[in-house]
Coordinates of C-alpha atoms in Angstrom, one line a residue:
Chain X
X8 CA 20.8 3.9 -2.4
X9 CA 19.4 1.3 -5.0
X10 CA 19.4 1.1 -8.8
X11 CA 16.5 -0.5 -9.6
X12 CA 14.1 -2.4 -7.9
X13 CA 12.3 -5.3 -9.4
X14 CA 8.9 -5.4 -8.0
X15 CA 6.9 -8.5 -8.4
X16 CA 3.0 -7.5 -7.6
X17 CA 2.0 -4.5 -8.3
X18 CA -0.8 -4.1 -6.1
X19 CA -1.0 -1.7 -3.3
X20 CA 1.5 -3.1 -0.8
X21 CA 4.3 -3.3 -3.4
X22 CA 3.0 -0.4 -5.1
X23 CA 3.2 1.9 -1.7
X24 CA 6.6 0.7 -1.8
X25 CA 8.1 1.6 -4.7
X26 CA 6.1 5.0 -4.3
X27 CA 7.7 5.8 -1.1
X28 CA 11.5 4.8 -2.5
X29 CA 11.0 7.3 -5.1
X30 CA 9.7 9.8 -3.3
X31 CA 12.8 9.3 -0.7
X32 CA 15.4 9.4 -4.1
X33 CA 16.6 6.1 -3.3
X34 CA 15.7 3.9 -6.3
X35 CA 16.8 5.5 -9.4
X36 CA 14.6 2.8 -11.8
X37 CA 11.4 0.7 -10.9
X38 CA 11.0 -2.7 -13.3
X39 CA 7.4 -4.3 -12.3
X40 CA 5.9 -7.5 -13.2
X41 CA 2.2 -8.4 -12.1
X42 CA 0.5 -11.7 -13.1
X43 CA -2.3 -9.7 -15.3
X44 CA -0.5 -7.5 -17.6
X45 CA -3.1 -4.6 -17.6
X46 CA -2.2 -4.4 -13.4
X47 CA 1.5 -4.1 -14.8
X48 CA 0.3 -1.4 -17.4
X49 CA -1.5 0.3 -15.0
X50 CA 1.6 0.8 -12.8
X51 CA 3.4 1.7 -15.2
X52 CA 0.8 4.6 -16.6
X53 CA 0.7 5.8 -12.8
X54 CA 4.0 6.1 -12.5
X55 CA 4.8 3.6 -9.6
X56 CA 7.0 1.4 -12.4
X57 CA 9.2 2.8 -14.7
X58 CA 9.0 -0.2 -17.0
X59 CA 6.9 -3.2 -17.5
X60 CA 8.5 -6.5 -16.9
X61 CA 6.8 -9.8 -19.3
X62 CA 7.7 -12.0 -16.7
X63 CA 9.0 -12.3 -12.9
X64 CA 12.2 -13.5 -13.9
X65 CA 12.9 -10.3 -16.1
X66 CA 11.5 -7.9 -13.3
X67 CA 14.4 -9.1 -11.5
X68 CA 17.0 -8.9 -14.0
X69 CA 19.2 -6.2 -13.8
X70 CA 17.9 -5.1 -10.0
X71 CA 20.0 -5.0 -7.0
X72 CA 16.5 -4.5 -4.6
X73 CA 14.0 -7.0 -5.0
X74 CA 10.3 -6.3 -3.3
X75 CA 7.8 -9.3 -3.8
X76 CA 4.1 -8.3 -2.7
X77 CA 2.1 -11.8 -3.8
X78 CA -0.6 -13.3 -1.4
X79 CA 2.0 -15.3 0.5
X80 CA 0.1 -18.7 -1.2
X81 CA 2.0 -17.7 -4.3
X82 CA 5.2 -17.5 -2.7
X83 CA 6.9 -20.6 -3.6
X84 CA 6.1 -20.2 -7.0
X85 CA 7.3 -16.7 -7.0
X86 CA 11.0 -17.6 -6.0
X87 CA 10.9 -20.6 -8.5
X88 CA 10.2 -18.3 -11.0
X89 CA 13.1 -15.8 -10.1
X90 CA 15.9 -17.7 -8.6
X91 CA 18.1 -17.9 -11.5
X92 CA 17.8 -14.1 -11.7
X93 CA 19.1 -13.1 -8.4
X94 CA 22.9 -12.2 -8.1
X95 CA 25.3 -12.2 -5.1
X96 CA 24.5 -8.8 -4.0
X97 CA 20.5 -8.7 -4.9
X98 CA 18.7 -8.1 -1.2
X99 CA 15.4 -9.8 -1.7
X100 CA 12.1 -9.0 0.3
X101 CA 9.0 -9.3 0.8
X102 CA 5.6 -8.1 2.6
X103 CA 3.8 -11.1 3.3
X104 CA 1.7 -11.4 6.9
X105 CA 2.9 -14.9 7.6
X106 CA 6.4 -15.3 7.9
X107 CA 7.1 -19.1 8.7
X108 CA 5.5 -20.4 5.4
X109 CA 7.0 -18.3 3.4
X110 CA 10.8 -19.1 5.1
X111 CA 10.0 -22.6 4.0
X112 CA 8.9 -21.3 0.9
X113 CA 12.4 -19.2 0.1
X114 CA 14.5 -22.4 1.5
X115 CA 12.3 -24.8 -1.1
X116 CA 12.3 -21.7 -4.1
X117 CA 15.6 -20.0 -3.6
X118 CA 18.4 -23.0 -2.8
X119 CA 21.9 -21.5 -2.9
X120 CA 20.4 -18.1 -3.2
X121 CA 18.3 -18.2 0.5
X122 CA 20.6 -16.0 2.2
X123 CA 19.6 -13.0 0.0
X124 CA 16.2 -13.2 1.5
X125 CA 15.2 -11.3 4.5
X126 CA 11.6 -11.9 5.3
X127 CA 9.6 -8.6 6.1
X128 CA 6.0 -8.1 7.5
X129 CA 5.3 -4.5 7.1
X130 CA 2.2 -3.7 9.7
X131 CA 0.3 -1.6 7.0
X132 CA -2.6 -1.9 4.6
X133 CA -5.6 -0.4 3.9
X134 CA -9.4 -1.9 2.6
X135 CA -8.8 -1.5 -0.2
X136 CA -6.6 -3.0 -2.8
X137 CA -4.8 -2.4 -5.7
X138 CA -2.5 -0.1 -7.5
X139 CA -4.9 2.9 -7.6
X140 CA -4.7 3.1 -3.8
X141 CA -0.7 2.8 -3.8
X142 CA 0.6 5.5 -1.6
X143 CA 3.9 6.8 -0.7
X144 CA 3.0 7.2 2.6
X145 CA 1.4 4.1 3.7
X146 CA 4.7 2.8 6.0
X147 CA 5.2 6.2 7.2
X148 CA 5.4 6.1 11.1
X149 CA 4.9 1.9 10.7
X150 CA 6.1 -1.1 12.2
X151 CA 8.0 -3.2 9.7
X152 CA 9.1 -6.6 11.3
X153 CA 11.9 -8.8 9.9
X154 CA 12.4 -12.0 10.5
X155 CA 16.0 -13.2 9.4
X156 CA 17.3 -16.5 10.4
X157 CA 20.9 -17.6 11.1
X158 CA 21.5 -18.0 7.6
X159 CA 20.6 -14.5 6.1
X160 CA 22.9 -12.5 5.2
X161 CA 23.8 -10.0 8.0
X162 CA 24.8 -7.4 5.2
X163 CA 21.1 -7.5 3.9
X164 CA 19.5 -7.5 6.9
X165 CA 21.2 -4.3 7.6
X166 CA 20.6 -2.8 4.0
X167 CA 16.8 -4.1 5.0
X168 CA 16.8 -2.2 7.9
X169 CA 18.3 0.8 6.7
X170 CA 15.7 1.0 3.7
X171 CA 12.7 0.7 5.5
X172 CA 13.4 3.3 8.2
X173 CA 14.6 5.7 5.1
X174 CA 10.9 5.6 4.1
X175 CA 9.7 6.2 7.6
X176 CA 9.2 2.5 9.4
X177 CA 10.2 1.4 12.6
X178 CA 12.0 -1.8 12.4
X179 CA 11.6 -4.6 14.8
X180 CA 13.5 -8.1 14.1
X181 CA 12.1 -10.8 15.6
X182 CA 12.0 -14.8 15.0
X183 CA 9.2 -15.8 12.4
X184 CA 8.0 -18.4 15.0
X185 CA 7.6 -15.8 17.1
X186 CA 6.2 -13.5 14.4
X187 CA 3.7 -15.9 13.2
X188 CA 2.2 -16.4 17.1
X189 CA 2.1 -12.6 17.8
X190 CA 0.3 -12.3 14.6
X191 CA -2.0 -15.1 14.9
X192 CA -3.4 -12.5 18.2
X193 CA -2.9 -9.1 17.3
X194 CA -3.9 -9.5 13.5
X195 CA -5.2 -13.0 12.3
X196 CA -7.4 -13.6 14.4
X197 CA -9.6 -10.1 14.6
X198 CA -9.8 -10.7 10.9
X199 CA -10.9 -14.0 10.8
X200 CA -13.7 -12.8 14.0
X201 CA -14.7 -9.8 11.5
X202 CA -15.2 -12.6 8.3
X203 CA -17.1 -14.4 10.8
X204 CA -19.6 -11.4 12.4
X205 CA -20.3 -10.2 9.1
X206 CA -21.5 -12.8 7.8
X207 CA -23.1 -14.0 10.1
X208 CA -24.8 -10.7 10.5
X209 CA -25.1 -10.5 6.6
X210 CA -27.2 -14.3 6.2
X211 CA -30.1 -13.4 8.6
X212 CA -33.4 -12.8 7.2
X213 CA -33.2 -8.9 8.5
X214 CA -29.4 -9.2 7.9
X215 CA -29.6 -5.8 5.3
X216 CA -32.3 -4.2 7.5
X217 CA -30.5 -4.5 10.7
X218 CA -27.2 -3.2 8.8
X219 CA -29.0 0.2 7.9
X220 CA -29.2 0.9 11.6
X221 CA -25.0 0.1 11.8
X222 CA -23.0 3.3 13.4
X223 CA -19.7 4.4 13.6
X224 CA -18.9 0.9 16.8
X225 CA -20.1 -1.5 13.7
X226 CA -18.1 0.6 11.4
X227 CA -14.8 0.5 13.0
X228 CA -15.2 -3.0 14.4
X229 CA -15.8 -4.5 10.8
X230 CA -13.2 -2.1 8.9
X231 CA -11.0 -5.3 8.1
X232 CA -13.8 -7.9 7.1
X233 CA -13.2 -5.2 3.9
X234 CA -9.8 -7.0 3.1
X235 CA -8.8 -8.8 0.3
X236 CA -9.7 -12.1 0.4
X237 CA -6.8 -13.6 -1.8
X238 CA -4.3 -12.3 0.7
X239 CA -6.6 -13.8 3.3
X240 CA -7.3 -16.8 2.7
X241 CA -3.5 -17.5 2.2
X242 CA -2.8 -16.0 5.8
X243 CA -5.5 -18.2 7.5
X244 CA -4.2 -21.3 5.7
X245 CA -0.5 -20.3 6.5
X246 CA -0.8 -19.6 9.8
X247 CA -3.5 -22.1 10.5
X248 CA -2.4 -23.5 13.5
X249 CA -1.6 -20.7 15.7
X250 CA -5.2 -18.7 14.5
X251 CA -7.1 -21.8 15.4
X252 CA -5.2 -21.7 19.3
X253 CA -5.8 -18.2 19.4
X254 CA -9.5 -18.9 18.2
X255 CA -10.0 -21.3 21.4
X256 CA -8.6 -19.0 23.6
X257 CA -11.1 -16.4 22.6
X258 CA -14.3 -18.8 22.6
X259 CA -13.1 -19.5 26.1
X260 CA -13.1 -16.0 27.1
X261 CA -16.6 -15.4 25.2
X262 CA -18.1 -18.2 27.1
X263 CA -17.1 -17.1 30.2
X264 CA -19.1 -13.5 29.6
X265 CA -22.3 -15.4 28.3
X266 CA -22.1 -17.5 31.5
X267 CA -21.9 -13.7 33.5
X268 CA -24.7 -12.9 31.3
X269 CA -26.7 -16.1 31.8
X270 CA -26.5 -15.9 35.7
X271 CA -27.3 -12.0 35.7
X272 CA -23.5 -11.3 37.4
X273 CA -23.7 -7.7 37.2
X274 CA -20.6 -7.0 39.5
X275 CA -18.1 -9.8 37.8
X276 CA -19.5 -8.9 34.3
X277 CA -18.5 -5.2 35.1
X278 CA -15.1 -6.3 36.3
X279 CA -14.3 -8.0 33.2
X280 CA -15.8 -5.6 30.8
X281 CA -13.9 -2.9 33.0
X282 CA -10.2 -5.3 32.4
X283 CA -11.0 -5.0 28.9
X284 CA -11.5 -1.4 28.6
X285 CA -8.5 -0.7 30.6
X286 CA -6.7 -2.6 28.6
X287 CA -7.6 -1.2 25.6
X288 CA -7.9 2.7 26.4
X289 CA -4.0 2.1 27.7
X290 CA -2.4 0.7 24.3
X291 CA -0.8 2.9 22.3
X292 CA 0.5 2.4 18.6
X293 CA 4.3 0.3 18.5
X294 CA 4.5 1.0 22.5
X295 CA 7.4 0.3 23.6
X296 CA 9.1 -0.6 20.7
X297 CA 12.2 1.6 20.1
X298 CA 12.4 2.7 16.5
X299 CA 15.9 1.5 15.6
Chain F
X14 CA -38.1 25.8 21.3
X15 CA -38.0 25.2 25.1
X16 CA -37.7 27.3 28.5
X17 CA -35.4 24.6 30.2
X18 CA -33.9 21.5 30.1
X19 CA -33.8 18.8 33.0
X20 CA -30.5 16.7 32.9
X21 CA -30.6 13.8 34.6
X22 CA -26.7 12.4 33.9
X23 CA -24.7 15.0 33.2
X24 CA -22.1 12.7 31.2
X25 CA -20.7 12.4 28.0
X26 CA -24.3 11.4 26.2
X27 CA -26.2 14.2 28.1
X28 CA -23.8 16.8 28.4
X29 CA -23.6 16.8 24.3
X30 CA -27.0 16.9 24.0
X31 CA -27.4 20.1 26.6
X32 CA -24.3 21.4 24.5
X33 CA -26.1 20.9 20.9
X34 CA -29.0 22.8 22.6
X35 CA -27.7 25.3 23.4
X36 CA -25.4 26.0 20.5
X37 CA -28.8 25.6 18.3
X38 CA -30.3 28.1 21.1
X39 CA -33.0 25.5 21.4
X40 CA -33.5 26.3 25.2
X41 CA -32.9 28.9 27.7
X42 CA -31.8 26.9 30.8
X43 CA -30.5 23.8 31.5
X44 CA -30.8 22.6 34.8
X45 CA -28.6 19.5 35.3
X46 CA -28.1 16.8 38.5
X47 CA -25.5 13.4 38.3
X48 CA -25.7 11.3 41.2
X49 CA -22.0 12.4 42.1
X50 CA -22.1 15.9 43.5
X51 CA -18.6 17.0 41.8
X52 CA -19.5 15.2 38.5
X53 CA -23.1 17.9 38.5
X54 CA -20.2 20.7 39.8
X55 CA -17.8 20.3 37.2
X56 CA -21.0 20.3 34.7
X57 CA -21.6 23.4 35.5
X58 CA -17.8 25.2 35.6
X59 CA -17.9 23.7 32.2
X60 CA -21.0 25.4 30.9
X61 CA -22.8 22.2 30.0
X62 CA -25.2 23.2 33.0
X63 CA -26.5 26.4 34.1
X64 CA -27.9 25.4 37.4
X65 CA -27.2 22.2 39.5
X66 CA -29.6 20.9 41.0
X67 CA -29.4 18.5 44.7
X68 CA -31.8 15.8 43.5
X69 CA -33.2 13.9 39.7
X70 CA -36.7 15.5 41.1
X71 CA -35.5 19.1 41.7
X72 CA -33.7 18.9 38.4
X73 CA -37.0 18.0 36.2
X74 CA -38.8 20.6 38.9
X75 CA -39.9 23.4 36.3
X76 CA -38.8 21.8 33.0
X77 CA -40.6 21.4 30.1
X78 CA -38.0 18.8 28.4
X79 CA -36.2 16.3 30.2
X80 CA -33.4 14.2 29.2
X81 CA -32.4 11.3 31.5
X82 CA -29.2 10.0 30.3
X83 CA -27.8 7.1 33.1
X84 CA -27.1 3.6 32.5
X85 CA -29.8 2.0 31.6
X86 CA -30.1 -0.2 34.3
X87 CA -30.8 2.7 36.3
X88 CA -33.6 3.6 34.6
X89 CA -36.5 2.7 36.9
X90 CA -35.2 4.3 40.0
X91 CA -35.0 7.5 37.7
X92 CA -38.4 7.5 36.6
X93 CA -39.4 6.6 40.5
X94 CA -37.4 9.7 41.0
X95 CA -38.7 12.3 39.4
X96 CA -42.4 11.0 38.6
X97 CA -44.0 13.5 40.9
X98 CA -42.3 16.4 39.0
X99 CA -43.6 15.4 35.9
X100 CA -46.1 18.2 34.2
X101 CA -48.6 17.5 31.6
X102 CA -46.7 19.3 28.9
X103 CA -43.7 17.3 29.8
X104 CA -41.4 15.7 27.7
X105 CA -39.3 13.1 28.9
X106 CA -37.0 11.3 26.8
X107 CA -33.9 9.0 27.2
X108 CA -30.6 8.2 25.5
X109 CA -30.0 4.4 26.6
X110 CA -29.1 1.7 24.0
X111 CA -31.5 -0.9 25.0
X112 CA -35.0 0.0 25.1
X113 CA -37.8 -3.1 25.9
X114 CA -36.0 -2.6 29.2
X115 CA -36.9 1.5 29.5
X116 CA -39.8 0.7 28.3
X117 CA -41.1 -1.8 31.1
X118 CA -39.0 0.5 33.4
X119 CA -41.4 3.4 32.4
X120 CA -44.2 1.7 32.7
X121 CA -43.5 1.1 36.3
X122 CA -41.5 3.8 37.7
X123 CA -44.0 6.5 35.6
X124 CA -47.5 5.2 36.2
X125 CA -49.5 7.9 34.6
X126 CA -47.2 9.9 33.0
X127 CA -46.0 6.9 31.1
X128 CA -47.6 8.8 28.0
X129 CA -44.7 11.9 28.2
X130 CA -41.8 9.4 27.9
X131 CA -40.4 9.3 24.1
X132 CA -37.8 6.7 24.3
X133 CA -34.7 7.7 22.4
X134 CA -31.3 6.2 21.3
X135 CA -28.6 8.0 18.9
X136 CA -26.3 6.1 17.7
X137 CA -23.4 8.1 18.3
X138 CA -20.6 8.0 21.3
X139 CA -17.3 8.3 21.9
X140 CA -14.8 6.1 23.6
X141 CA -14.0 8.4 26.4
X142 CA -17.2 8.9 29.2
X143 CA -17.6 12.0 31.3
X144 CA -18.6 15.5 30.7
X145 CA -15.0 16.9 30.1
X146 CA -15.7 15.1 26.3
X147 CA -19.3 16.4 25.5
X148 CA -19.7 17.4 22.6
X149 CA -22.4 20.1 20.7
X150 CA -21.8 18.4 17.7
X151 CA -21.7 14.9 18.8
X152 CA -25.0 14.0 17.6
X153 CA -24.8 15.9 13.6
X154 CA -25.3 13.6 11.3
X155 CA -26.2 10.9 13.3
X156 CA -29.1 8.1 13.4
X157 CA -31.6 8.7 16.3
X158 CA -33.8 5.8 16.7
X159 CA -37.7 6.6 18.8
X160 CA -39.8 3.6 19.8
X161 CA -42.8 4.9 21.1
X162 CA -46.0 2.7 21.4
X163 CA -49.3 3.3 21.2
X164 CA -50.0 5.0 24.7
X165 CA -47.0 7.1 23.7
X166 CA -48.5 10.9 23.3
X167 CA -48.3 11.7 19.6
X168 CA -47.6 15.0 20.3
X169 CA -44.3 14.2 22.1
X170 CA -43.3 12.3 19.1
X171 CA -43.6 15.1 17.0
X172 CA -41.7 17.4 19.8
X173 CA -39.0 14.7 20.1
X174 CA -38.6 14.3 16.1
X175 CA -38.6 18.1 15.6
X176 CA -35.3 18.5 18.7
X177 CA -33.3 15.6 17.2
X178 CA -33.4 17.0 13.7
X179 CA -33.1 20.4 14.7
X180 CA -29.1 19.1 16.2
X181 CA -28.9 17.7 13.1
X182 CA -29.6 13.6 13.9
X183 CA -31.6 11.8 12.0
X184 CA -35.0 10.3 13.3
X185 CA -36.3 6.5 12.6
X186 CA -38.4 5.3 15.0
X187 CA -39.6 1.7 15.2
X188 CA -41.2 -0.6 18.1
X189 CA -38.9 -1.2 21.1
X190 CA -38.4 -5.0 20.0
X191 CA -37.3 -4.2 16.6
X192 CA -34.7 -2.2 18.2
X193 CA -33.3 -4.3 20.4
X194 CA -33.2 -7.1 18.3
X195 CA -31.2 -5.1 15.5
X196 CA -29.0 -3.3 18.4
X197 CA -27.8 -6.5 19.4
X198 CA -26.8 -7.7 15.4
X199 CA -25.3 -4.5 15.1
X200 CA -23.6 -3.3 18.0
X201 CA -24.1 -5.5 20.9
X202 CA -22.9 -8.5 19.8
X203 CA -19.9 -6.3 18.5
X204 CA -18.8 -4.6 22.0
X205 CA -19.2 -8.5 23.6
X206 CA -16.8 -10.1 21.0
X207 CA -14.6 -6.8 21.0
X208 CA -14.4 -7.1 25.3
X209 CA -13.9 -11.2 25.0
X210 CA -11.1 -10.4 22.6
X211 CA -9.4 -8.4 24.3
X212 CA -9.6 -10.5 27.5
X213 CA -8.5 -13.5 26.0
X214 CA -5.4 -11.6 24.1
X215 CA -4.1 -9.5 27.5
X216 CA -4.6 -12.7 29.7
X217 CA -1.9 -14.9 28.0
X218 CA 1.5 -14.3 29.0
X219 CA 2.6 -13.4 26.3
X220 CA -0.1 -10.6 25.8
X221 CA 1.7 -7.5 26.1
X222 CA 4.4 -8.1 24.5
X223 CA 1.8 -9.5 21.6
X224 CA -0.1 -5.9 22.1
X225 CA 3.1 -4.3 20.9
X226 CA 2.9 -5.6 17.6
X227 CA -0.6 -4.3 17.4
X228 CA -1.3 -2.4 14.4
X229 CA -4.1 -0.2 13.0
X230 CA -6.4 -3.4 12.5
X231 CA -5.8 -3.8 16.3
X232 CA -6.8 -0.5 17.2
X233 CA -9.9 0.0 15.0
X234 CA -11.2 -3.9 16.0
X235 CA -10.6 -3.9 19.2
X236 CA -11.8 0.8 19.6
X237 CA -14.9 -0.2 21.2
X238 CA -13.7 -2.5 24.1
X239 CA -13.1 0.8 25.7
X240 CA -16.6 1.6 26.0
X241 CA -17.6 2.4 29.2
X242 CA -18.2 -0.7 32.1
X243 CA -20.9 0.5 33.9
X244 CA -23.1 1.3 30.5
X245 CA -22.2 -2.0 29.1
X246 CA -22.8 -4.2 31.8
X247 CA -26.5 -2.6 31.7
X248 CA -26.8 -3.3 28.2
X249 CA -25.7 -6.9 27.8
X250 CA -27.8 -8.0 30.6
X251 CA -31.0 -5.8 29.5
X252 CA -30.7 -7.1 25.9
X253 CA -29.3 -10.6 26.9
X254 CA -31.5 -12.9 25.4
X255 CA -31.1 -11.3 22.1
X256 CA -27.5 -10.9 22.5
X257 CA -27.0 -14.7 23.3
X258 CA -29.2 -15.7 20.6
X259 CA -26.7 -13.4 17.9
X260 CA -23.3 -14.7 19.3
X261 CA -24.9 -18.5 19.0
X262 CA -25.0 -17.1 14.8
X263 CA -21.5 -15.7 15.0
X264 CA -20.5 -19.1 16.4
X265 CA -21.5 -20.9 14.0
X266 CA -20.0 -18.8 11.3
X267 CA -16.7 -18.9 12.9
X268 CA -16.8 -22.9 13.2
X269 CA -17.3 -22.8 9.5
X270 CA -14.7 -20.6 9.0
X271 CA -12.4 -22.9 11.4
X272 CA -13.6 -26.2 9.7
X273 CA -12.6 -24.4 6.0
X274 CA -9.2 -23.7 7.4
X275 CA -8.9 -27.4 9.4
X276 CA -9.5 -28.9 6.1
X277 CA -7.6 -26.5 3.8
X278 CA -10.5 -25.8 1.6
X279 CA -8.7 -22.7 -0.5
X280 CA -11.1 -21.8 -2.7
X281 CA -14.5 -22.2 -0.3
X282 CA -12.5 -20.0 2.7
X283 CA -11.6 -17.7 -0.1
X284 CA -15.5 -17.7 -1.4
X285 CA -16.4 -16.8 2.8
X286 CA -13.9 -14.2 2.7
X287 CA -15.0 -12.7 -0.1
X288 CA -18.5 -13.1 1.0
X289 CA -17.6 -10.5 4.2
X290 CA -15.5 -8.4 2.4
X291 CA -18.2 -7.8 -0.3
X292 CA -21.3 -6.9 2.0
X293 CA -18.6 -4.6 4.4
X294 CA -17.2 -2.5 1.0
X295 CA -21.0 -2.2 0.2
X296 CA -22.2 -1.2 4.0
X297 CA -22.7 2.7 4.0
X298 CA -23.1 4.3 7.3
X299 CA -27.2 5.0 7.8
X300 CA -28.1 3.5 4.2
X301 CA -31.5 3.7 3.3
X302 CA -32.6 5.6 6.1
X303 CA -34.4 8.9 4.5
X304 CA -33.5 12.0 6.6
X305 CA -37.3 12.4 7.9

């Protein structure tokens, strides 16, 4: 389908993705370009690049697909760096978990070359980073939203969504207002309350003690306080605004089961752990989002 | 090891443990009673029971082991229950996941058999209640935590060690203020933020359609707000003061991390992160705790 992508980050996000094209035969040459040259080398010695790229510009040259997997903090820059590299029929993308931001970004970096940009949010990743834990399979069976504006290309957002379903996603187009405030619930937000518990947890005086006595609740809950804190700390500043309304919402709710607690309400602090529970044990996966 | 076993609750926590029992043919008989008539029936077409017995007394009537696994909060009607049927050579244990509570609950329902209770909790579960999911091997590898005092026979402790480790748990035993001080850091606190989250995320009206979008984050944050109401309501109002006192530390950890975002401190947020995501890579499941 592709000659060669250019894939700027080789971590495991962009690394996973240029792992599954191959594996799906439908990128014939992989050019990569990290900021640290020994990530690039690494890549290239695992086999997820083809070829080492000295700069982002030259990752890009030459490439008809374009995959850019950079805390989204480093987006602008990124697009700067490549904008006089990208040709009429390059489809650029990219992986970030903030999607307004980095549409500003691409209309600041890219100019007359915005429309080759389609924005996409794969909803994938694993605790750990980097190119050792690339894997072909990590957006198998995955939501990938994209979140193209008037002005992108329709041509692009088709090859897009043709590309990710090859390597198994389900795509889902949505606004990246609208992106950004789903987000800010389903995803920013339980990161930014596992940050928070942790450490928490972690500065007490018995913090390491208590820890030893941690199961398998402690373990799942905490699984994402694990993440990378670069990518993080760009995502909480991006999407600052909506996190911090989503944050209010959830003190509210947490006040209202300490003041159950407080005044001993057994049957109203059942009822509301029981609308949580139900809630919870009926969600499935992507439900109700048709895999087109 | 023992003639029969008295099962007070035939649920998920107490059917597993009559299951591991028997699969580690550590008793001869199980004799098993749930306050709902078809939940003790179904026990028993399931072969998690062998008998079913019509009342808590009858079901510790000839026992020499008895495991009383019911929310907590109906703890000291239990004891009341079945105190006339306990034998000197009794051991009584429980399975509930706060324990200064059993403990005063003991003391008065028991009276002077206060000395056969061993008060137990494993840290294990599952997010589905009810005998259809026991388990024989949901307790393997598993911490069990005993908080006996001083009137507590020694002898039981011993007994009580020697079962747990013979299903393959593993036994630490502290006092019963230790533990529910460290149960509310570690998983408490955890189900209350996981239950508020949830709330405040379904009750917007935009929540569903936000739950869509949910990823594996989502489902591994958010796994124990499907814990069972009636056992959780028990739990955060046995262990409330504790509870409080942790989610007053988690508050203020989040208002830092809010306050790092407000003023778009990159490289102190990124610090916090790191912080979180340091001391969660680090956390091992049971660390420290020697296998005794």
């Amino acid at each position: 389908m592709f000659e060669q992508l250019g894939l700027i980050g080789c971590g495991l996000m962009g690394g996973s993705f240029a792992l599954a094209l191959k594996r799906a035969k439908l990128v014939k040459r992989v050019v990569g370009y990290s900021k640290s040259p020994s990530t690039t080398e690494r890549a290239r010695q695992l086999g997820v690049i083809d070829v080492t790229a000295p700069s982002a510009l030259l990752a890009v040259s030459g490439a008809d697909l374009v995959l850019i997997a950079v805390p989204v903090g480093a987006s602008e820059a990124t697009f700067k760096a490549i904008r006089h590299g990208i040709t009429e029929q390059m489809l650029v993308m990219d992986v970030g978990s903030t999607k307004g931001d980095v549409m500003e970004a691409a209309r600041r970096g890219l100019h007359d070359h915005f429309a080759n940009f389609v924005p996409a949010h794969p909803i994938a990743g694993k605790e750990v980073a980097g190119v050792e834990h690339a894997d072909a399979g990590l957006y198998a069976g995955r939501q990938v939203v994209l979140t193209p504006v008037k002005a992108t290309l329709r041509s692009n957002v088709q090859r897009a969504t043709q590309v990710w379903s090859a390597i198994g996603a389900k795509v889902v187009t949505m606004t990246p207002e609208a992106h950004d405030k789903a987000f800010a619930a389903v995803s920013h937000l339980p990161h930014l309350l596992a940050f928070a518990f942790t450490n928490a947890l972690t500065s007490q005086p018995e913090g390491s003690r208590f820890l030893e006595l941690a199961g398998p609740g402690f373990r799942d809950f905490t699984r994402i306080a694990a993440a990378d804190p670069a990518m993080w700390r760009d995502v909480l500043l991006a999407n600052r605004e909506q996190v911090l309304q989503q944050s209010r919402a959830f003190r509210a709710a947490l006040s209202q089961f300490e003041a159950l607690m407080g005044t001993g309400d057994s049957q109203a602090l059942e009822d509301a752990i029981a609308a949580a529970s139900r809630a919870r044990a009926q969600w499935q996966p992507g439900a109700g989002v048709s895999p087109d």
